[in-house]
Amino acid sequence: MRLSQEEAKVVLEDWLEDGVCSGRFLIADMVQEEVLGEKGKAKPGYEALWKLKNRYKPISPTGEELVLSAEVQAFVDKHFQPHDAQSFARGADPLLVAIAKARGLTIITQERHTIPEVDGSTGRVKGKPTLTYVAFAFGVRCLSLMSALVEVPPKP
């Protein structure tokens, strides 16, 4: 059976609602702020998360996770060019990696898995740090939305 684009959207929104409201999927407070903030209105997921915003409590980092996020950022600072490391620090990613590591969670992201290339002259990774690479370096599993749908299929 093939779904229309609108039917697929409904299935995806129902899947997300079920996962979030049942507590199977957790949303970090900084992700909620990023998606539901002014810049998030044009991003995928805004509408679906907006509908759910009063039906779950976003998770916040603990003191241990804040310490771990500093370790995540230190790793990025050590292995990436300073201007790229700084852009990573401004986002939610260091905290997401720390929370997922401390709690044994999987991150669902639309960011692609890439194999970084090292600059032979500096010994640092070329380009911007990606959530998926940094998470991998800390032993945190990342899944694409489509992979998550396969692993946790929508209810019929």
Short mmCIF file of N, CA and C in Angstrom, two decimals:
data_model
loop_
_atom_site.label_atom_id
_atom_site.label_comp_id
_atom_site.label_asym_id
_atom_site.label_seq_id
_atom_site.Cartn_x
_atom_site.Cartn_y
_atom_site.Cartn_z
N MET A 1 0.84 -1.18 0.00
CA MET A 1 0.00 0.00 0.00
C MET A 1 0.88 1.25 0.00
N ARG A 2 0.57 2.15 -0.86
CA ARG A 2 1.34 3.38 -0.99
C ARG A 2 0.54 4.54 -0.43
N LEU A 3 1.20 5.37 0.39
CA LEU A 3 0.53 6.50 1.01
C LEU A 3 0.76 7.77 0.21
N SER A 4 -0.25 8.63 0.20
CA SER A 4 -0.06 9.95 -0.40
C SER A 4 0.83 10.76 0.55
N GLN A 5 1.30 11.88 0.09
CA GLN A 5 2.16 12.72 0.93
C GLN A 5 1.39 13.16 2.18
N GLU A 6 0.14 13.51 2.05
CA GLU A 6 -0.66 13.94 3.20
C GLU A 6 -0.89 12.78 4.17
N GLU A 7 -1.15 11.59 3.65
CA GLU A 7 -1.35 10.42 4.52
C GLU A 7 -0.05 10.08 5.28
N ALA A 8 1.07 10.18 4.58
CA ALA A 8 2.36 9.91 5.21
C ALA A 8 2.63 10.92 6.33
N LYS A 9 2.27 12.17 6.10
CA LYS A 9 2.44 13.21 7.12
C LYS A 9 1.62 12.89 8.36
N VAL A 10 0.39 12.44 8.17
CA VAL A 10 -0.48 12.09 9.29
C VAL A 10 0.10 10.90 10.07
N VAL A 11 0.58 9.89 9.35
CA VAL A 11 1.19 8.72 10.00
C VAL A 11 2.41 9.15 10.82
N LEU A 12 3.26 10.00 10.24
CA LEU A 12 4.45 10.47 10.93
C LEU A 12 4.07 11.29 12.17
N GLU A 13 3.11 12.18 12.05
CA GLU A 13 2.69 12.99 13.20
C GLU A 13 2.07 12.12 14.30
N ASP A 14 1.28 11.12 13.92
CA ASP A 14 0.70 10.20 14.91
C ASP A 14 1.80 9.39 15.61
N TRP A 15 2.79 8.96 14.83
CA TRP A 15 3.92 8.21 15.38
C TRP A 15 4.68 9.05 16.39
N LEU A 16 4.95 10.31 16.03
CA LEU A 16 5.66 11.22 16.91
C LEU A 16 4.84 11.49 18.17
N GLU A 17 3.56 11.73 18.01
CA GLU A 17 2.68 11.98 19.16
C GLU A 17 2.67 10.79 20.11
N ASP A 18 2.53 9.60 19.56
CA ASP A 18 2.52 8.39 20.38
C ASP A 18 3.85 8.23 21.13
N GLY A 19 4.95 8.42 20.42
CA GLY A 19 6.28 8.26 21.03
C GLY A 19 6.55 9.28 22.12
N VAL A 20 6.18 10.54 21.87
CA VAL A 20 6.42 11.60 22.84
C VAL A 20 5.48 11.46 24.04
N CYS A 21 4.22 11.26 23.79
CA CYS A 21 3.24 11.20 24.88
C CYS A 21 3.40 9.94 25.73
N SER A 22 3.93 8.87 25.15
CA SER A 22 4.15 7.64 25.92
C SER A 22 5.48 7.68 26.68
N GLY A 23 6.32 8.67 26.37
CA GLY A 23 7.62 8.77 27.02
C GLY A 23 8.71 7.96 26.35
N ARG A 24 8.39 7.29 25.22
CA ARG A 24 9.41 6.52 24.48
C ARG A 24 10.40 7.47 23.80
N PHE A 25 9.90 8.63 23.35
CA PHE A 25 10.74 9.65 22.74
C PHE A 25 10.81 10.82 23.71
N LEU A 26 12.01 11.30 23.98
CA LEU A 26 12.20 12.43 24.87
C LEU A 26 12.67 13.63 24.06
N ILE A 27 12.24 14.79 24.46
CA ILE A 27 12.66 16.01 23.78
C ILE A 27 13.37 16.89 24.80
N ALA A 28 14.58 17.26 24.47
CA ALA A 28 15.37 18.12 25.36
C ALA A 28 14.85 19.55 25.28
N ASP A 29 14.91 20.25 26.40
CA ASP A 29 14.40 21.61 26.44
C ASP A 29 15.06 22.52 25.41
N MET A 30 16.39 22.32 25.19
CA MET A 30 17.06 23.19 24.22
C MET A 30 16.65 22.87 22.78
N VAL A 31 16.25 21.65 22.52
CA VAL A 31 15.75 21.31 21.19
C VAL A 31 14.36 21.92 21.00
N GLN A 32 13.54 21.83 22.03
CA GLN A 32 12.22 22.44 21.96
C GLN A 32 12.35 23.94 21.67
N GLU A 33 13.26 24.61 22.38
CA GLU A 33 13.47 26.05 22.17
C GLU A 33 13.95 26.33 20.75
N GLU A 34 14.84 25.48 20.25
CA GLU A 34 15.39 25.67 18.90
C GLU A 34 14.30 25.47 17.84
N VAL A 35 13.50 24.42 18.00
CA VAL A 35 12.47 24.11 16.99
C VAL A 35 11.30 25.08 17.08
N LEU A 36 10.86 25.39 18.31
CA LEU A 36 9.68 26.24 18.47
C LEU A 36 10.01 27.73 18.53
N GLY A 37 11.29 28.08 18.51
CA GLY A 37 11.68 29.48 18.52
C GLY A 37 11.41 30.14 17.19
N GLU A 38 11.70 31.41 17.11
CA GLU A 38 11.42 32.21 15.92
C GLU A 38 12.05 31.61 14.66
N LYS A 39 13.30 31.12 14.77
CA LYS A 39 13.99 30.55 13.60
C LYS A 39 13.43 29.20 13.20
N GLY A 40 12.75 28.53 14.12
CA GLY A 40 12.27 27.18 13.85
C GLY A 40 11.00 27.11 13.04
N LYS A 41 10.30 28.22 12.90
CA LYS A 41 8.99 28.20 12.22
C LYS A 41 9.05 27.64 10.80
N ALA A 42 10.16 27.84 10.14
CA ALA A 42 10.28 27.35 8.76
C ALA A 42 10.85 25.94 8.69
N LYS A 43 11.24 25.38 9.83
CA LYS A 43 11.90 24.08 9.83
C LYS A 43 10.89 22.94 9.90
N PRO A 44 11.29 21.76 9.35
CA PRO A 44 10.43 20.59 9.49
C PRO A 44 10.27 20.24 10.97
N GLY A 45 9.13 19.81 11.34
CA GLY A 45 8.89 19.41 12.73
C GLY A 45 8.24 20.49 13.57
N TYR A 46 8.29 21.74 13.11
CA TYR A 46 7.73 22.84 13.90
C TYR A 46 6.25 22.61 14.22
N GLU A 47 5.49 22.36 13.19
CA GLU A 47 4.04 22.20 13.35
C GLU A 47 3.70 21.01 14.26
N ALA A 48 4.36 19.88 14.03
CA ALA A 48 4.08 18.68 14.82
C ALA A 48 4.45 18.89 16.29
N LEU A 49 5.59 19.51 16.55
CA LEU A 49 6.01 19.74 17.93
C LEU A 49 5.13 20.80 18.60
N TRP A 50 4.72 21.79 17.84
CA TRP A 50 3.85 22.83 18.38
C TRP A 50 2.55 22.23 18.91
N LYS A 51 2.01 21.28 18.17
CA LYS A 51 0.76 20.63 18.57
C LYS A 51 0.92 19.84 19.87
N LEU A 52 2.14 19.36 20.14
CA LEU A 52 2.40 18.50 21.30
C LEU A 52 2.96 19.25 22.50
N LYS A 53 3.27 20.51 22.35
CA LYS A 53 4.09 21.21 23.35
C LYS A 53 3.55 21.18 24.77
N ASN A 54 2.27 21.06 24.97
CA ASN A 54 1.72 21.02 26.33
C ASN A 54 1.42 19.60 26.80
N ARG A 55 1.88 18.60 26.03
CA ARG A 55 1.56 17.21 26.36
C ARG A 55 2.76 16.41 26.84
N TYR A 56 3.89 17.06 27.03
CA TYR A 56 5.09 16.39 27.53
C TYR A 56 5.91 17.42 28.30
N LYS A 57 6.82 16.91 29.10
CA LYS A 57 7.75 17.77 29.83
C LYS A 57 9.13 17.56 29.21
N PRO A 58 9.70 18.61 28.63
CA PRO A 58 11.03 18.44 28.04
C PRO A 58 12.07 18.12 29.12
N ILE A 59 13.08 17.36 28.73
CA ILE A 59 14.12 17.02 29.69
C ILE A 59 15.18 18.11 29.70
N SER A 60 15.76 18.31 30.86
CA SER A 60 16.83 19.29 31.04
C SER A 60 18.08 18.57 31.52
N PRO A 61 19.25 19.12 31.20
CA PRO A 61 20.48 18.47 31.63
C PRO A 61 20.67 18.55 33.14
N THR A 62 21.22 17.49 33.71
CA THR A 62 21.58 17.46 35.12
C THR A 62 22.96 18.08 35.27
N GLY A 63 23.41 18.26 36.50
CA GLY A 63 24.75 18.78 36.74
C GLY A 63 25.82 17.91 36.11
N GLU A 64 25.65 16.59 36.24
CA GLU A 64 26.60 15.64 35.64
C GLU A 64 26.63 15.80 34.12
N GLU A 65 25.48 16.01 33.52
CA GLU A 65 25.39 16.16 32.07
C GLU A 65 25.99 17.49 31.61
N LEU A 66 25.89 18.53 32.42
CA LEU A 66 26.54 19.80 32.09
C LEU A 66 28.06 19.64 32.09
N VAL A 67 28.57 18.89 33.06
CA VAL A 67 30.01 18.61 33.10
C VAL A 67 30.41 17.81 31.87
N LEU A 68 29.62 16.81 31.53
CA LEU A 68 29.92 15.98 30.36
C LEU A 68 29.85 16.80 29.07
N SER A 69 28.94 17.77 29.00
CA SER A 69 28.86 18.61 27.79
C SER A 69 30.13 19.44 27.62
N ALA A 70 30.75 19.82 28.73
CA ALA A 70 32.04 20.53 28.64
C ALA A 70 33.11 19.60 28.08
N GLU A 71 33.06 18.31 28.42
CA GLU A 71 34.00 17.33 27.86
C GLU A 71 33.75 17.16 26.36
N VAL A 72 32.48 17.16 25.98
CA VAL A 72 32.13 17.06 24.56
C VAL A 72 32.71 18.25 23.81
N GLN A 73 32.50 19.44 24.36
CA GLN A 73 33.01 20.64 23.70
C GLN A 73 34.54 20.65 23.68
N ALA A 74 35.17 20.16 24.74
CA ALA A 74 36.64 20.09 24.76
C ALA A 74 37.15 19.18 23.64
N PHE A 75 36.44 18.08 23.39
CA PHE A 75 36.80 17.18 22.29
C PHE A 75 36.71 17.94 20.96
N VAL A 76 35.62 18.66 20.78
CA VAL A 76 35.42 19.42 19.53
C VAL A 76 36.50 20.49 19.40
N ASP A 77 36.79 21.20 20.50
CA ASP A 77 37.83 22.24 20.47
C ASP A 77 39.19 21.66 20.07
N LYS A 78 39.47 20.46 20.55
CA LYS A 78 40.76 19.82 20.27
C LYS A 78 40.88 19.33 18.84
N HIS A 79 39.78 18.86 18.25
CA HIS A 79 39.85 18.18 16.96
C HIS A 79 39.36 18.98 15.75
N PHE A 80 38.81 20.18 15.98
CA PHE A 80 38.28 20.99 14.88
C PHE A 80 38.90 22.38 14.93
N GLN A 81 38.84 23.08 13.80
CA GLN A 81 39.33 24.45 13.74
C GLN A 81 38.53 25.31 14.73
N PRO A 82 39.17 26.30 15.36
CA PRO A 82 38.48 27.11 16.38
C PRO A 82 37.15 27.72 15.93
N HIS A 83 37.11 28.29 14.72
CA HIS A 83 35.85 28.93 14.28
C HIS A 83 34.73 27.89 14.10
N ASP A 84 35.09 26.67 13.69
CA ASP A 84 34.08 25.62 13.55
C ASP A 84 33.65 25.09 14.91
N ALA A 85 34.59 24.96 15.82
CA ALA A 85 34.28 24.49 17.18
C ALA A 85 33.37 25.48 17.90
N GLN A 86 33.59 26.76 17.69
CA GLN A 86 32.76 27.78 18.34
C GLN A 86 31.31 27.71 17.87
N SER A 87 31.11 27.45 16.57
CA SER A 87 29.73 27.36 16.07
C SER A 87 29.02 26.15 16.67
N PHE A 88 29.74 25.07 16.89
CA PHE A 88 29.17 23.87 17.52
C PHE A 88 28.75 24.19 18.96
N ALA A 89 29.58 24.95 19.65
CA ALA A 89 29.32 25.28 21.06
C ALA A 89 28.07 26.15 21.22
N ARG A 90 27.73 26.93 20.21
CA ARG A 90 26.58 27.83 20.30
C ARG A 90 25.24 27.10 20.19
N GLY A 91 25.26 25.89 19.70
CA GLY A 91 24.02 25.14 19.52
C GLY A 91 23.73 24.20 20.67
N ALA A 92 22.72 23.39 20.49
CA ALA A 92 22.29 22.43 21.51
C ALA A 92 23.08 21.13 21.46
N ASP A 93 23.85 20.90 20.41
CA ASP A 93 24.48 19.60 20.19
C ASP A 93 25.38 19.10 21.33
N PRO A 94 26.25 19.93 21.93
CA PRO A 94 27.07 19.39 23.03
C PRO A 94 26.21 18.84 24.17
N LEU A 95 25.14 19.53 24.50
CA LEU A 95 24.26 19.06 25.57
C LEU A 95 23.49 17.81 25.15
N LEU A 96 23.09 17.74 23.89
CA LEU A 96 22.37 16.55 23.42
C LEU A 96 23.26 15.31 23.53
N VAL A 97 24.50 15.44 23.11
CA VAL A 97 25.43 14.32 23.20
C VAL A 97 25.63 13.93 24.66
N ALA A 98 25.80 14.92 25.52
CA ALA A 98 26.02 14.64 26.95
C ALA A 98 24.82 13.95 27.57
N ILE A 99 23.63 14.44 27.30
CA ILE A 99 22.41 13.83 27.86
C ILE A 99 22.26 12.40 27.37
N ALA A 100 22.42 12.22 26.05
CA ALA A 100 22.27 10.87 25.48
C ALA A 100 23.32 9.91 26.04
N LYS A 101 24.55 10.38 26.20
CA LYS A 101 25.62 9.54 26.75
C LYS A 101 25.30 9.16 28.19
N ALA A 102 24.94 10.13 29.00
CA ALA A 102 24.69 9.87 30.42
C ALA A 102 23.48 8.97 30.65
N ARG A 103 22.48 9.09 29.79
CA ARG A 103 21.24 8.35 30.00
C ARG A 103 21.10 7.11 29.11
N GLY A 104 22.09 6.87 28.26
CA GLY A 104 22.02 5.71 27.38
C GLY A 104 20.94 5.83 26.32
N LEU A 105 20.76 7.03 25.80
CA LEU A 105 19.72 7.29 24.80
C LEU A 105 20.28 7.31 23.39
N THR A 106 19.38 7.16 22.42
CA THR A 106 19.71 7.30 21.01
C THR A 106 19.19 8.65 20.55
N ILE A 107 19.96 9.34 19.73
CA ILE A 107 19.55 10.63 19.17
C ILE A 107 18.93 10.40 17.80
N ILE A 108 17.75 10.94 17.60
CA ILE A 108 17.12 10.92 16.27
C ILE A 108 17.40 12.28 15.65
N THR A 109 18.03 12.26 14.48
CA THR A 109 18.43 13.50 13.83
C THR A 109 18.30 13.37 12.32
N GLN A 110 18.15 14.49 11.68
CA GLN A 110 18.14 14.50 10.22
C GLN A 110 19.54 14.79 9.67
N GLU A 111 20.51 14.99 10.55
CA GLU A 111 21.87 15.24 10.12
C GLU A 111 22.46 13.97 9.54
N ARG A 112 23.16 14.09 8.44
CA ARG A 112 23.74 12.92 7.77
C ARG A 112 24.99 12.44 8.49
N HIS A 113 25.18 11.14 8.43
CA HIS A 113 26.42 10.54 8.94
C HIS A 113 27.49 10.76 7.87
N THR A 114 28.60 11.35 8.28
CA THR A 114 29.69 11.58 7.33
C THR A 114 31.00 11.12 7.96
N ILE A 115 31.92 10.75 7.11
CA ILE A 115 33.25 10.37 7.59
C ILE A 115 34.12 11.62 7.43
N PRO A 116 34.65 12.12 8.54
CA PRO A 116 35.43 13.36 8.47
C PRO A 116 36.78 13.15 7.81
N GLU A 117 37.28 14.22 7.25
CA GLU A 117 38.60 14.22 6.63
C GLU A 117 39.54 15.07 7.49
N VAL A 118 40.71 14.55 7.75
CA VAL A 118 41.67 15.26 8.60
C VAL A 118 42.61 16.07 7.72
N ASP A 119 42.85 17.31 8.11
CA ASP A 119 43.80 18.19 7.44
C ASP A 119 45.20 17.76 7.87
N GLY A 120 45.99 17.28 6.92
CA GLY A 120 47.32 16.76 7.23
C GLY A 120 48.25 17.79 7.85
N SER A 121 48.07 19.06 7.52
CA SER A 121 48.98 20.09 8.05
C SER A 121 48.65 20.49 9.49
N THR A 122 47.37 20.42 9.87
CA THR A 122 46.99 20.84 11.23
C THR A 122 46.66 19.67 12.14
N GLY A 123 46.33 18.53 11.53
CA GLY A 123 45.91 17.38 12.32
C GLY A 123 44.48 17.50 12.83
N ARG A 124 43.78 18.52 12.41
CA ARG A 124 42.39 18.74 12.83
C ARG A 124 41.43 18.32 11.72
N VAL A 125 40.21 18.02 12.13
CA VAL A 125 39.19 17.61 11.17
C VAL A 125 38.78 18.82 10.34
N LYS A 126 38.65 18.61 9.03
CA LYS A 126 38.22 19.68 8.12
C LYS A 126 36.71 19.88 8.25
N GLY A 127 36.30 21.11 8.19
CA GLY A 127 34.87 21.43 8.19
C GLY A 127 34.25 21.49 9.57
N LYS A 128 32.95 21.69 9.56
CA LYS A 128 32.21 21.85 10.81
C LYS A 128 31.96 20.52 11.49
N PRO A 129 31.97 20.51 12.81
CA PRO A 129 31.65 19.28 13.53
C PRO A 129 30.18 18.93 13.31
N THR A 130 29.91 17.67 13.11
CA THR A 130 28.52 17.24 12.97
C THR A 130 28.09 16.52 14.23
N LEU A 131 26.82 16.64 14.53
CA LEU A 131 26.26 15.95 15.69
C LEU A 131 26.54 14.46 15.60
N THR A 132 26.35 13.89 14.43
CA THR A 132 26.51 12.44 14.28
C THR A 132 27.95 12.00 14.55
N TYR A 133 28.93 12.76 14.07
CA TYR A 133 30.33 12.39 14.29
C TYR A 133 30.72 12.54 15.76
N VAL A 134 30.36 13.65 16.36
CA VAL A 134 30.72 13.88 17.76
C VAL A 134 30.02 12.85 18.65
N ALA A 135 28.75 12.56 18.36
CA ALA A 135 28.03 11.54 19.13
C ALA A 135 28.75 10.19 19.00
N PHE A 136 29.15 9.84 17.79
CA PHE A 136 29.88 8.59 17.55
C PHE A 136 31.15 8.54 18.40
N ALA A 137 31.87 9.65 18.45
CA ALA A 137 33.11 9.71 19.22
C ALA A 137 32.87 9.45 20.70
N PHE A 138 31.65 9.73 21.18
CA PHE A 138 31.31 9.50 22.58
C PHE A 138 30.48 8.24 22.79
N GLY A 139 30.38 7.43 21.74
CA GLY A 139 29.65 6.16 21.87
C GLY A 139 28.15 6.33 21.93
N VAL A 140 27.64 7.42 21.38
CA VAL A 140 26.19 7.68 21.36
C VAL A 140 25.65 7.34 19.98
N ARG A 141 24.62 6.57 19.96
CA ARG A 141 24.00 6.14 18.70
C ARG A 141 23.09 7.24 18.15
N CYS A 142 23.19 7.47 16.85
CA CYS A 142 22.29 8.41 16.15
C CYS A 142 21.54 7.65 15.07
N LEU A 143 20.28 7.97 14.93
CA LEU A 143 19.46 7.39 13.88
C LEU A 143 18.80 8.49 13.08
N SER A 144 18.64 8.25 11.80
CA SER A 144 17.84 9.16 10.99
C SER A 144 16.37 8.93 11.32
N LEU A 145 15.55 9.86 10.98
CA LEU A 145 14.12 9.71 11.23
C LEU A 145 13.57 8.47 10.53
N MET A 146 14.01 8.21 9.32
CA MET A 146 13.51 7.05 8.58
C MET A 146 13.96 5.74 9.24
N SER A 147 15.20 5.70 9.72
CA SER A 147 15.67 4.50 10.43
C SER A 147 14.89 4.30 11.73
N ALA A 148 14.59 5.39 12.42
CA ALA A 148 13.80 5.29 13.64
C ALA A 148 12.41 4.75 13.35
N LEU A 149 11.84 5.16 12.23
CA LEU A 149 10.51 4.65 11.83
C LEU A 149 10.54 3.15 11.57
N VAL A 150 11.67 2.65 11.05
CA VAL A 150 11.80 1.22 10.80
C VAL A 150 11.96 0.48 12.13
N GLU A 151 12.77 1.02 13.03
CA GLU A 151 13.03 0.36 14.31
C GLU A 151 11.83 0.43 15.26
N VAL A 152 11.12 1.53 15.23
CA VAL A 152 9.94 1.69 16.07
C VAL A 152 8.78 2.02 15.13
N PRO A 153 8.20 1.00 14.49
CA PRO A 153 7.21 1.27 13.44
C PRO A 153 5.95 1.91 14.00
N PRO A 154 5.29 2.71 13.15
CA PRO A 154 4.02 3.31 13.55
C PRO A 154 2.99 2.21 13.82
N LYS A 155 2.06 2.51 14.69
CA LYS A 155 0.98 1.55 14.96
C LYS A 155 0.07 1.48 13.73
N PRO A 156 -0.41 0.26 13.44
CA PRO A 156 -1.26 0.11 12.24
C PRO A 156 -2.59 0.84 12.40
#
